[in-house]
PDB file of C-alpha atoms and ligand atoms in Angstrom:
ATOM      1  CA  MET Y 134      85.703  69.720  72.319  1.00 42.00           C
ATOM      2  CA  SER Y 135      87.537  66.570  73.743  1.00 48.00           C
ATOM      3  CA  ASP Y 136      88.262  63.071  71.758  1.00 52.00           C
ATOM      4  CA  VAL Y 137      86.092  61.552  74.527  1.00 53.00           C
ATOM      5  CA  PHE Y 138      83.046  63.759  73.948  1.00 50.00           C
ATOM      6  CA  ASP Y 139      83.915  63.284  70.250  1.00 49.00           C
ATOM      7  CA  ASN Y 140      84.152  59.617  70.756  1.00 51.00           C
ATOM      8  CA  LEU Y 141      80.229  59.670  73.163  1.00 48.00           C
ATOM      9  CA  VAL Y 142      78.749  61.252  70.377  1.00 43.00           C
ATOM     10  CA  LEU Y 143      80.182  58.778  67.010  1.00 44.00           C
ATOM     11  CA  PHE Y 144      79.363  55.806  69.804  1.00 43.00           C
ATOM     12  CA  PHE Y 145      75.456  57.425  70.150  1.00 43.00           C
ATOM     13  CA  GLU Y 146      75.541  58.221  66.872  1.00 44.00           C
ATOM     14  CA  GLN Y 147      75.947  54.243  65.568  1.00 43.00           C
ATOM     15  CA  GLN Y 148      74.011  53.040  68.375  1.00 40.00           C
ATOM     16  CA  ILE Y 149      70.888  55.336  66.749  1.00 37.00           C
ATOM     17  CA  GLU Y 150      72.196  53.954  63.325  1.00 37.00           C
ATOM     18  CA  LEU Y 151      71.769  50.511  63.961  1.00 36.00           C
ATOM     19  CA  TYR Y 152      68.504  50.923  66.649  1.00 37.00           C
ATOM     20  CA  GLY Y 153      66.611  54.139  66.176  1.00 41.00           C
ATOM     21  CA  ASN Y 154      66.424  56.503  67.973  1.00 40.00           C
ATOM     22  CA  ASP Y 155      64.350  54.446  70.688  1.00 38.00           C
ATOM     23  CA  ILE Y 156      67.734  53.651  72.781  1.00 40.00           C
ATOM     24  CA  GLY Y 157      65.685  56.480  74.745  1.00 37.00           C
ATOM     25  CA  LEU Y 158      68.481  59.579  74.714  1.00 37.00           C
ATOM     26  CA  ILE Y 159      68.403  62.627  73.176  1.00 35.00           C
ATOM     27  CA  LEU Y 160      71.443  63.321  71.343  1.00 35.00           C
ATOM     28  CA  ASP Y 161      72.075  67.382  71.589  1.00 35.00           C
ATOM     29  CA  THR Y 162      75.296  68.197  69.789  1.00 33.00           C
ATOM     30  CA  THR Y 163      74.872  71.378  70.698  1.00 35.00           C
ATOM     31  CA  ILE Y 164      76.120  71.212  73.731  1.00 37.00           C
ATOM     32  CA  ASP Y 165      77.877  74.617  74.660  1.00 44.00           C
ATOM     33  CA  GLU Y 166      81.580  73.858  74.129  1.00 39.00           C
ATOM     34  CA  GLN Y 167      82.151  75.551  77.513  1.00 44.00           C
ATOM     35  CA  GLN Y 168      79.899  73.309  78.562  1.00 49.00           C
ATOM     36  CA  SER Y 169      82.436  70.555  78.567  1.00 47.00           C
ATOM     37  CA  SER Y 170      85.414  72.373  78.938  1.00 68.00           C
ATOM     38  CA  PHE Y 171      85.569  71.723  82.089  1.00 82.00           C
ATOM     39  CA  SER Y 172      88.566  69.503  83.388  1.00 81.00           C
ATOM     40  CA  PRO Y 173      88.172  68.073  87.147  1.00 79.00           C
ATOM     41  CA  LEU Y 174      91.928  68.523  87.596  1.00 83.00           C
ATOM     42  CA  ALA Y 175      92.405  71.152  85.016  1.00 89.00           C
ATOM     43  CA  TRP Y 176      91.862  73.873  87.274  1.00 95.00           C
ATOM     44  CA  GLN Y 177      93.918  73.410  90.216  1.00 95.00           C
ATOM     45  CA  GLU Y 178      96.604  74.556  88.031  1.00 95.00           C
ATOM     46  CA  SER Y 179      95.324  78.192  87.290  1.00 97.00           C
ATOM     47  CA  ALA Y 180      98.492  81.257  87.643  1.00 97.00           C
ATOM     48  CA  SER Y 181      95.680  83.283  88.150  1.00 97.00           C
ATOM     49  CA  LEU Y 182      91.982  84.317  89.462  1.00 98.00           C
ATOM     50  CA  HIS Y 183      90.589  84.595  85.734  1.00 97.00           C
ATOM     51  CA  GLU Y 184      91.623  81.895  84.429  1.00 97.00           C
ATOM     52  CA  LEU Y 185      90.554  80.056  87.747  1.00 98.00           C
ATOM     53  CA  GLU Y 186      87.168  81.259  86.915  1.00 98.00           C
ATOM     54  CA  GLN Y 187      87.262  80.816  83.023  1.00 96.00           C
ATOM     55  CA  THR Y 188      88.005  77.192  84.277  1.00 96.00           C
ATOM     56  CA  ILE Y 189      85.639  76.216  86.970  1.00 97.00           C
ATOM     57  CA  LYS Y 190      82.329  78.577  86.028  1.00 97.00           C
ATOM     58  CA  THR Y 191      81.401  75.619  84.256  1.00 97.00           C
ATOM     59  CA  CYS Y 192      81.587  72.944  86.871  1.00 97.00           C
ATOM     60  CA  GLN Y 193      78.867  70.800  86.795  1.00 96.00           C
ATOM     61  CA  GLN Y 194      80.191  68.842  90.455  1.00 97.00           C
ATOM     62  CA  CYS Y 195      77.405  69.008  92.161  1.00 98.00           C
ATOM     63  CA  ALA Y 196      73.540  69.283  91.776  1.00 98.00           C
ATOM     64  CA  LEU Y 197      73.743  72.797  92.441  1.00 98.00           C
ATOM     65  CA  SER Y 198      74.873  73.411  89.092  1.00 98.00           C
ATOM     66  CA  GLN Y 199      71.677  72.017  87.319  1.00 97.00           C
ATOM     67  CA  ALA Y 200      69.276  74.991  88.681  1.00 97.00           C
ATOM     68  CA  ARG Y 201      71.969  77.942  88.450  1.00 98.00           C
ATOM     69  CA  ASN Y 202      71.456  80.746  86.290  1.00 98.00           C
ATOM     70  CA  LYS Y 203      75.349  82.027  87.493  1.00 98.00           C
ATOM     71  CA  PHE Y 204      78.160  80.672  88.658  1.00 98.00           C
ATOM     72  CA  VAL Y 205      79.083  83.149  91.224  1.00 98.00           C
ATOM     73  CA  PHE Y 206      82.843  83.350  91.370  1.00 98.00           C
ATOM     74  CA  GLY Y 207      83.606  85.732  93.520  1.00 98.00           C
ATOM     75  CA  GLY Y 208      84.981  89.700  93.114  1.00 98.00           C
ATOM     76  CA  GLY Y 209      87.040  92.843  94.154  1.00 98.00           C
ATOM     77  CA  ASN Y 210      90.910  93.340  94.205  1.00 98.00           C
ATOM     78  CA  PRO Y 211      92.587  90.184  93.615  1.00 98.00           C
ATOM     79  CA  GLN Y 212      95.639  91.725  94.700  1.00 98.00           C
ATOM     80  CA  ALA Y 213      93.788  92.507  98.414  1.00 98.00           C
ATOM     81  CA  ASP Y 214      94.973  91.935 101.861  1.00 98.00           C
ATOM     82  CA  ILE Y 215      91.489  91.099 103.345  1.00 98.00           C
ATOM     83  CA  VAL Y 216      88.914  88.860 101.295  1.00 99.00           C
ATOM     84  CA  PHE Y 217      85.400  88.425 102.708  1.00 99.00           C
ATOM     85  CA  VAL Y 218      83.502  85.081 102.700  1.00 99.00           C
ATOM     86  CA  GLY Y 219      79.904  84.881 102.651  1.00 99.00           C
ATOM     87  CA  GLU Y 220      78.305  81.139 102.667  1.00 98.00           C
ATOM     88  CA  ALA Y 221      76.807  80.835  99.249  1.00 98.00           C
ATOM     89  CA  PRO Y 222      75.093  82.953  96.124  1.00 98.00           C
ATOM     90  CA  GLY Y 223      71.096  83.989  96.827  1.00 98.00           C
ATOM     91  CA  ALA Y 224      68.754  84.789  94.101  1.00 98.00           C
ATOM     92  CA  ASP Y 225      70.181  88.175  93.055  1.00 98.00           C
ATOM     93  CA  GLU Y 226      73.615  86.897  92.869  1.00 98.00           C
ATOM     94  CA  ASP Y 227      72.374  83.719  90.921  1.00 98.00           C
ATOM     95  CA  ARG Y 228      70.635  86.676  88.097  1.00 98.00           C
ATOM     96  CA  ILE Y 229      73.824  88.657  88.379  1.00 98.00           C
ATOM     97  CA  GLY Y 230      76.472  86.541  88.697  1.00 98.00           C
ATOM     98  CA  LEU Y 231      78.508  88.211  91.185  1.00 98.00           C
ATOM     99  CA  PRO Y 232      78.830  88.503  95.427  1.00 98.00           C
ATOM    100  CA  PHE Y 233      76.704  90.100  97.433  1.00 98.00           C
ATOM    101  CA  VAL Y 234      74.926  92.396  95.499  1.00 98.00           C
ATOM    102  CA  GLY Y 235      70.969  92.018  96.854  1.00 97.00           C
ATOM    103  CA  ARG Y 236      69.989  93.219 100.558  1.00 98.00           C
ATOM    104  CA  ALA Y 237      72.280  91.586 102.438  1.00 98.00           C
ATOM    105  CA  GLY Y 238      75.563  93.039 100.039  1.00 98.00           C
ATOM    106  CA  ASP Y 239      74.701  96.600 100.381  1.00 98.00           C
ATOM    107  CA  MET Y 240      74.288  96.052 104.362  1.00 98.00           C
ATOM    108  CA  LEU Y 241      77.932  94.737 103.853  1.00 98.00           C
ATOM    109  CA  THR Y 242      78.634  97.372 101.813  1.00 98.00           C
ATOM    110  CA  LYS Y 243      77.865 100.028 104.929  1.00 98.00           C
ATOM    111  CA  ILE Y 244      79.254  97.484 106.951  1.00 98.00           C
ATOM    112  CA  LEU Y 245      82.835  97.832 104.959  1.00 98.00           C
ATOM    113  CA  ASP Y 246      82.366 101.789 104.708  1.00 98.00           C
ATOM    114  CA  SER Y 247      82.184 102.299 108.690  1.00 98.00           C
ATOM    115  CA  ILE Y 248      85.624 101.252 108.730  1.00 98.00           C
ATOM    116  CA  GLN Y 249      86.475 103.395 105.361  1.00 98.00           C
ATOM    117  CA  LEU Y 250      86.697 100.797 103.208  1.00 98.00           C
ATOM    118  CA  LYS Y 251      85.697 100.256  99.618  1.00 98.00           C
ATOM    119  CA  ARG Y 252      84.196  97.085  97.812  1.00 98.00           C
ATOM    120  CA  THR Y 253      87.621  97.503  95.343  1.00 98.00           C
ATOM    121  CA  ASP Y 254      89.680  97.576  98.355  1.00 98.00           C
ATOM    122  CA  VAL Y 255      88.890  93.863  99.042  1.00 98.00           C
ATOM    123  CA  TYR Y 256      87.805  90.764  97.828  1.00 98.00           C
ATOM    124  CA  ILE Y 257      84.731  89.338  97.985  1.00 99.00           C
ATOM    125  CA  CYS Y 258      83.627  85.543  97.690  1.00 99.00           C
ATOM    126  CA  ASN Y 259      81.480  82.653  99.296  1.00 99.00           C
ATOM    127  CA  ILE Y 260      82.026  79.179 100.147  1.00 99.00           C
ATOM    128  CA  LEU Y 261      79.830  77.832  97.261  1.00 99.00           C
ATOM    129  CA  LYS Y 262      79.158  79.302  93.818  1.00 98.00           C
ATOM    130  CA  CYS Y 263      75.965  78.321  93.048  1.00 98.00           C
ATOM    131  CA  ARG Y 264      72.837  79.106  94.610  1.00 98.00           C
ATOM    132  CA  PRO Y 265      71.441  76.408  96.998  1.00 98.00           C
ATOM    133  CA  PRO Y 266      67.237  75.923  96.200  1.00 98.00           C
ATOM    134  CA  GLN Y 267      65.427  78.393  98.090  1.00 97.00           C
ATOM    135  CA  ASN Y 268      68.833  79.451 100.142  1.00 97.00           C
ATOM    136  CA  ARG Y 269      68.703  76.351 102.120  1.00 98.00           C
ATOM    137  CA  ASP Y 270      71.887  75.850 103.914  1.00 98.00           C
ATOM    138  CA  PRO Y 271      74.948  73.874 101.846  1.00 98.00           C
ATOM    139  CA  LEU Y 272      74.813  70.295 102.413  1.00 98.00           C
ATOM    140  CA  PRO Y 273      77.926  68.345 103.270  1.00 98.00           C
ATOM    141  CA  ASP Y 274      78.489  67.110 100.228  1.00 98.00           C
ATOM    142  CA  GLU Y 275      78.122  70.471  97.946  1.00 98.00           C
ATOM    143  CA  ILE Y 276      80.549  72.112 100.737  1.00 98.00           C
ATOM    144  CA  ALA Y 277      83.524  69.069 100.422  1.00 98.00           C
ATOM    145  CA  THR Y 278      82.887  69.715  96.296  1.00 98.00           C
ATOM    146  CA  CYS Y 279      82.941  73.788  96.242  1.00 98.00           C
ATOM    147  CA  LYS Y 280      85.660  74.496  99.163  1.00 98.00           C
ATOM    148  CA  PRO Y 281      88.454  73.337  96.686  1.00 98.00           C
ATOM    149  CA  TYR Y 282      87.801  76.131  94.566  1.00 98.00           C
ATOM    150  CA  LEU Y 283      87.849  78.590  97.262  1.00 98.00           C
ATOM    151  CA  VAL Y 284      91.370  77.129  98.656  1.00 98.00           C
ATOM    152  CA  LYS Y 285      92.662  78.158  95.572  1.00 98.00           C
ATOM    153  CA  GLN Y 286      91.091  81.370  95.425  1.00 98.00           C
ATOM    154  CA  LEU Y 287      93.170  82.200  98.719  1.00 98.00           C
ATOM    155  CA  GLN Y 288      95.869  80.467  97.292  1.00 98.00           C
ATOM    156  CA  LEU Y 289      96.296  83.022  93.893  1.00 98.00           C
ATOM    157  CA  ILE Y 290      95.077  86.321  96.423  1.00 98.00           C
ATOM    158  CA  GLN Y 291      97.272  85.615  99.381  1.00 98.00           C
ATOM    159  CA  PRO Y 292      95.395  88.016 101.873  1.00 98.00           C
ATOM    160  CA  LYS Y 293      96.587  88.983 104.966  1.00 98.00           C
ATOM    161  CA  ILE Y 294      93.076  88.689 106.633  1.00 98.00           C
ATOM    162  CA  ILE Y 295      90.187  86.588 106.173  1.00 99.00           C
ATOM    163  CA  VAL Y 296      86.452  87.568 107.949  1.00 99.00           C
ATOM    164  CA  CYS Y 297      84.047  85.006 107.062  1.00 99.00           C
ATOM    165  CA  LEU Y 298      81.014  86.324 107.777  1.00 99.00           C
ATOM    166  CA  GLY Y 299      78.295  84.003 109.074  1.00 98.00           C
ATOM    167  CA  ARG Y 300      78.166  80.723 111.478  1.00 98.00           C
ATOM    168  CA  ILE Y 301      78.635  78.089 107.945  1.00 98.00           C
ATOM    169  CA  ALA Y 302      81.316  79.989 106.412  1.00 98.00           C
ATOM    170  CA  ALA Y 303      83.154  80.515 109.440  1.00 98.00           C
ATOM    171  CA  GLN Y 304      82.932  76.079 110.397  1.00 98.00           C
ATOM    172  CA  VAL Y 305      83.669  75.886 107.098  1.00 98.00           C
ATOM    173  CA  LEU Y 306      86.579  77.802 107.007  1.00 98.00           C
ATOM    174  CA  LEU Y 307      88.181  76.879 110.173  1.00 98.00           C
ATOM    175  CA  GLU Y 308      86.732  73.383 110.154  1.00 98.00           C
ATOM    176  CA  THR Y 309      84.946  73.043 113.170  1.00 98.00           C
ATOM    177  CA  SER Y 310      81.277  72.817 114.999  1.00 98.00           C
ATOM    178  CA  ASP Y 311      81.519  75.815 117.445  1.00 98.00           C
ATOM    179  CA  SER Y 312      79.087  78.123 117.619  1.00 98.00           C
ATOM    180  CA  LEU Y 313      79.200  81.816 116.241  1.00 98.00           C
ATOM    181  CA  THR Y 314      79.431  83.225 119.331  1.00 98.00           C
ATOM    182  CA  GLN Y 315      82.504  80.788 120.512  1.00 98.00           C
ATOM    183  CA  LEU Y 316      83.967  81.989 117.298  1.00 98.00           C
ATOM    184  CA  ARG Y 317      84.060  86.138 117.302  1.00 98.00           C
ATOM    185  CA  ALA Y 318      85.754  88.196 119.031  1.00 98.00           C
ATOM    186  CA  ARG Y 319      89.306  86.489 118.099  1.00 98.00           C
ATOM    187  CA  TRP Y 320      91.748  85.628 115.689  1.00 98.00           C
ATOM    188  CA  PHE Y 321      92.413  82.531 114.469  1.00 98.00           C
ATOM    189  CA  SER Y 322      95.761  81.662 111.861  1.00 98.00           C
ATOM    190  CA  LEU Y 323      94.973  79.667 108.664  1.00 98.00           C
ATOM    191  CA  ASN Y 324      98.557  78.610 107.395  1.00 96.00           C
ATOM    192  CA  GLU Y 325      99.593  82.146 107.043  1.00 94.00           C
ATOM    193  CA  MET Y 326      96.549  83.921 107.061  1.00 98.00           C
ATOM    194  CA  LYS Y 327      94.689  85.634 109.822  1.00 98.00           C
ATOM    195  CA  VAL Y 328      90.894  85.084 110.192  1.00 98.00           C
ATOM    196  CA  MET Y 329      87.878  86.859 112.222  1.00 98.00           C
ATOM    197  CA  VAL Y 330      84.515  85.740 112.238  1.00 99.00           C
ATOM    198  CA  THR Y 331      81.581  88.252 112.324  1.00 98.00           C
ATOM    199  CA  TYR Y 332      78.044  88.162 111.789  1.00 98.00           C
ATOM    200  CA  HIS Y 333      76.105  87.635 108.805  1.00 98.00           C
ATOM    201  CA  PRO Y 334      75.042  91.253 106.909  1.00 98.00           C
ATOM    202  CA  ALA Y 335      71.988  88.483 106.313  1.00 98.00           C
ATOM    203  CA  ALA Y 336      71.151  88.724 110.255  1.00 98.00           C
ATOM    204  CA  LEU Y 337      71.981  92.538 110.951  1.00 98.00           C
ATOM    205  CA  LEU Y 338      69.000  92.944 108.127  1.00 98.00           C
ATOM    206  CA  ARG Y 339      66.647  90.344 110.698  1.00 98.00           C
ATOM    207  CA  SER Y 340      67.592  92.048 114.008  1.00 98.00           C
ATOM    208  CA  THR Y 341      69.398  95.309 114.363  1.00 96.00           C
ATOM    209  CA  GLY Y 342      70.705  93.970 118.152  1.00 97.00           C
ATOM    210  CA  TYR Y 343      73.676  92.582 115.789  1.00 98.00           C
ATOM    211  CA  LYS Y 344      74.947  95.904 115.270  1.00 97.00           C
ATOM    212  CA  SER Y 345      77.021  97.042 118.117  1.00 98.00           C
ATOM    213  CA  ALA Y 346      79.141  93.619 118.281  1.00 98.00           C
ATOM    214  CA  THR Y 347      79.547  93.328 114.664  1.00 98.00           C
ATOM    215  CA  TRP Y 348      80.669  97.374 115.275  1.00 98.00           C
ATOM    216  CA  GLU Y 349      83.381  95.487 117.293  1.00 98.00           C
ATOM    217  CA  ASP Y 350      84.298  93.281 115.145  1.00 98.00           C
ATOM    218  CA  MET Y 351      85.019  95.768 112.794  1.00 98.00           C
ATOM    219  CA  LYS Y 352      87.037  97.760 114.857  1.00 98.00           C
ATOM    220  CA  ARG Y 353      89.400  95.000 115.390  1.00 98.00           C
ATOM    221  CA  LEU Y 354      89.577  94.414 111.878  1.00 98.00           C
ATOM    222  CA  ARG Y 355      90.521  97.699 110.583  1.00 98.00           C
ATOM    223  CA  GLN Y 356      92.759  97.801 113.789  1.00 98.00           C
ATOM    224  CA  LEU Y 357      95.413  94.612 112.533  1.00 98.00           C
ATOM    225  CA  TYR Y 358      94.535  96.111 108.900  1.00 98.00           C
ATOM    226  CA  ASP Y 359      96.394  99.377 110.125  1.00 98.00           C
ATOM    227  CA  ASP Y 360      98.802  97.200 111.919  1.00 97.00           C
ATOM    228  CA  ILE Y 361     100.007  95.255 109.203  1.00 96.00           C
ATOM    229  CA  LYS Y 362      99.707  98.316 106.807  1.00 92.00           C
ATOM    230  CA  GLY Y 363     102.425 100.003 109.006  1.00 93.00           C
ATOM    231  CA  GLN Y 364     104.976  97.199 108.976  1.00 84.00           C
ATOM    232  CA  ALA Y 365     104.666  97.050 104.969  1.00 74.00           C
TER     233      ALA Y 365
HETATM  234  N1  LIG P 679      74.644  85.683 101.012  1.00 93.82           N
HETATM  235  C1  LIG P 679      75.642  85.789 100.452  1.00 93.82           C
HETATM  236  O1  LIG P 679      76.459  84.557 101.887  1.00 93.82           O
HETATM  237  N2  LIG P 679      76.278  85.249  99.759  1.00 93.82           N
HETATM  238  C2  LIG P 679      76.236  85.719  99.218  1.00 93.82           C
HETATM  239  O2  LIG P 679      76.854  86.755  97.620  1.00 93.82           O
HETATM  240  C3  LIG P 679      74.656  86.763  99.229  1.00 93.82           C
HETATM  241  C4  LIG P 679      74.267  86.307 100.369  1.00 93.82           C
END
């Protein structure tokens, strides 16, 4: 437990001794050790994905942390050449603590399967690590707070290719307000990484009309992946 926290506890204990418990505070010294272990800067020094996850999973930097059941860091192959980035955890992900484990996740597994990729071949994560209420769109301050974690994840994984799943992931990663239609069927460069944009798997659950375009995107992805593998 940090010195700062110890000093705060001491201060409030002294106040209660002096003024009684009517200072209006419930003093809970049983706060989980982990909850107080988050340091807003230390995580930047993480040398591995595991270390990063351990350092940020108790994050309370935005209001979403108050309602979450699980912090959804990401999952898959930490050495993957391809990283899929979604928007934010939904109810199933919040319950289980892993990305894309609900219906949209089953669809993503099928999409990967269509180009002979397994979930263990790739890494999957989201722009936000905590579920927004009622799955609403992420707010700008939530994105600003959480995006640095994703950037650090990408620095540690060093993938060759990033696939943005849906408009929000694409706009946040590419720092643009262009529409998904404008962003699809192109390759972008982000540092050393190639970035492509495709439909969110949940969109395919809502309308089968997106399937053929997604299939075209996946063929493009497989082609670049094979090219990269061929060069390695
Ligand atoms: N939708 C997302 O964008 N991410 C998930 O992890 C699940 C559903």
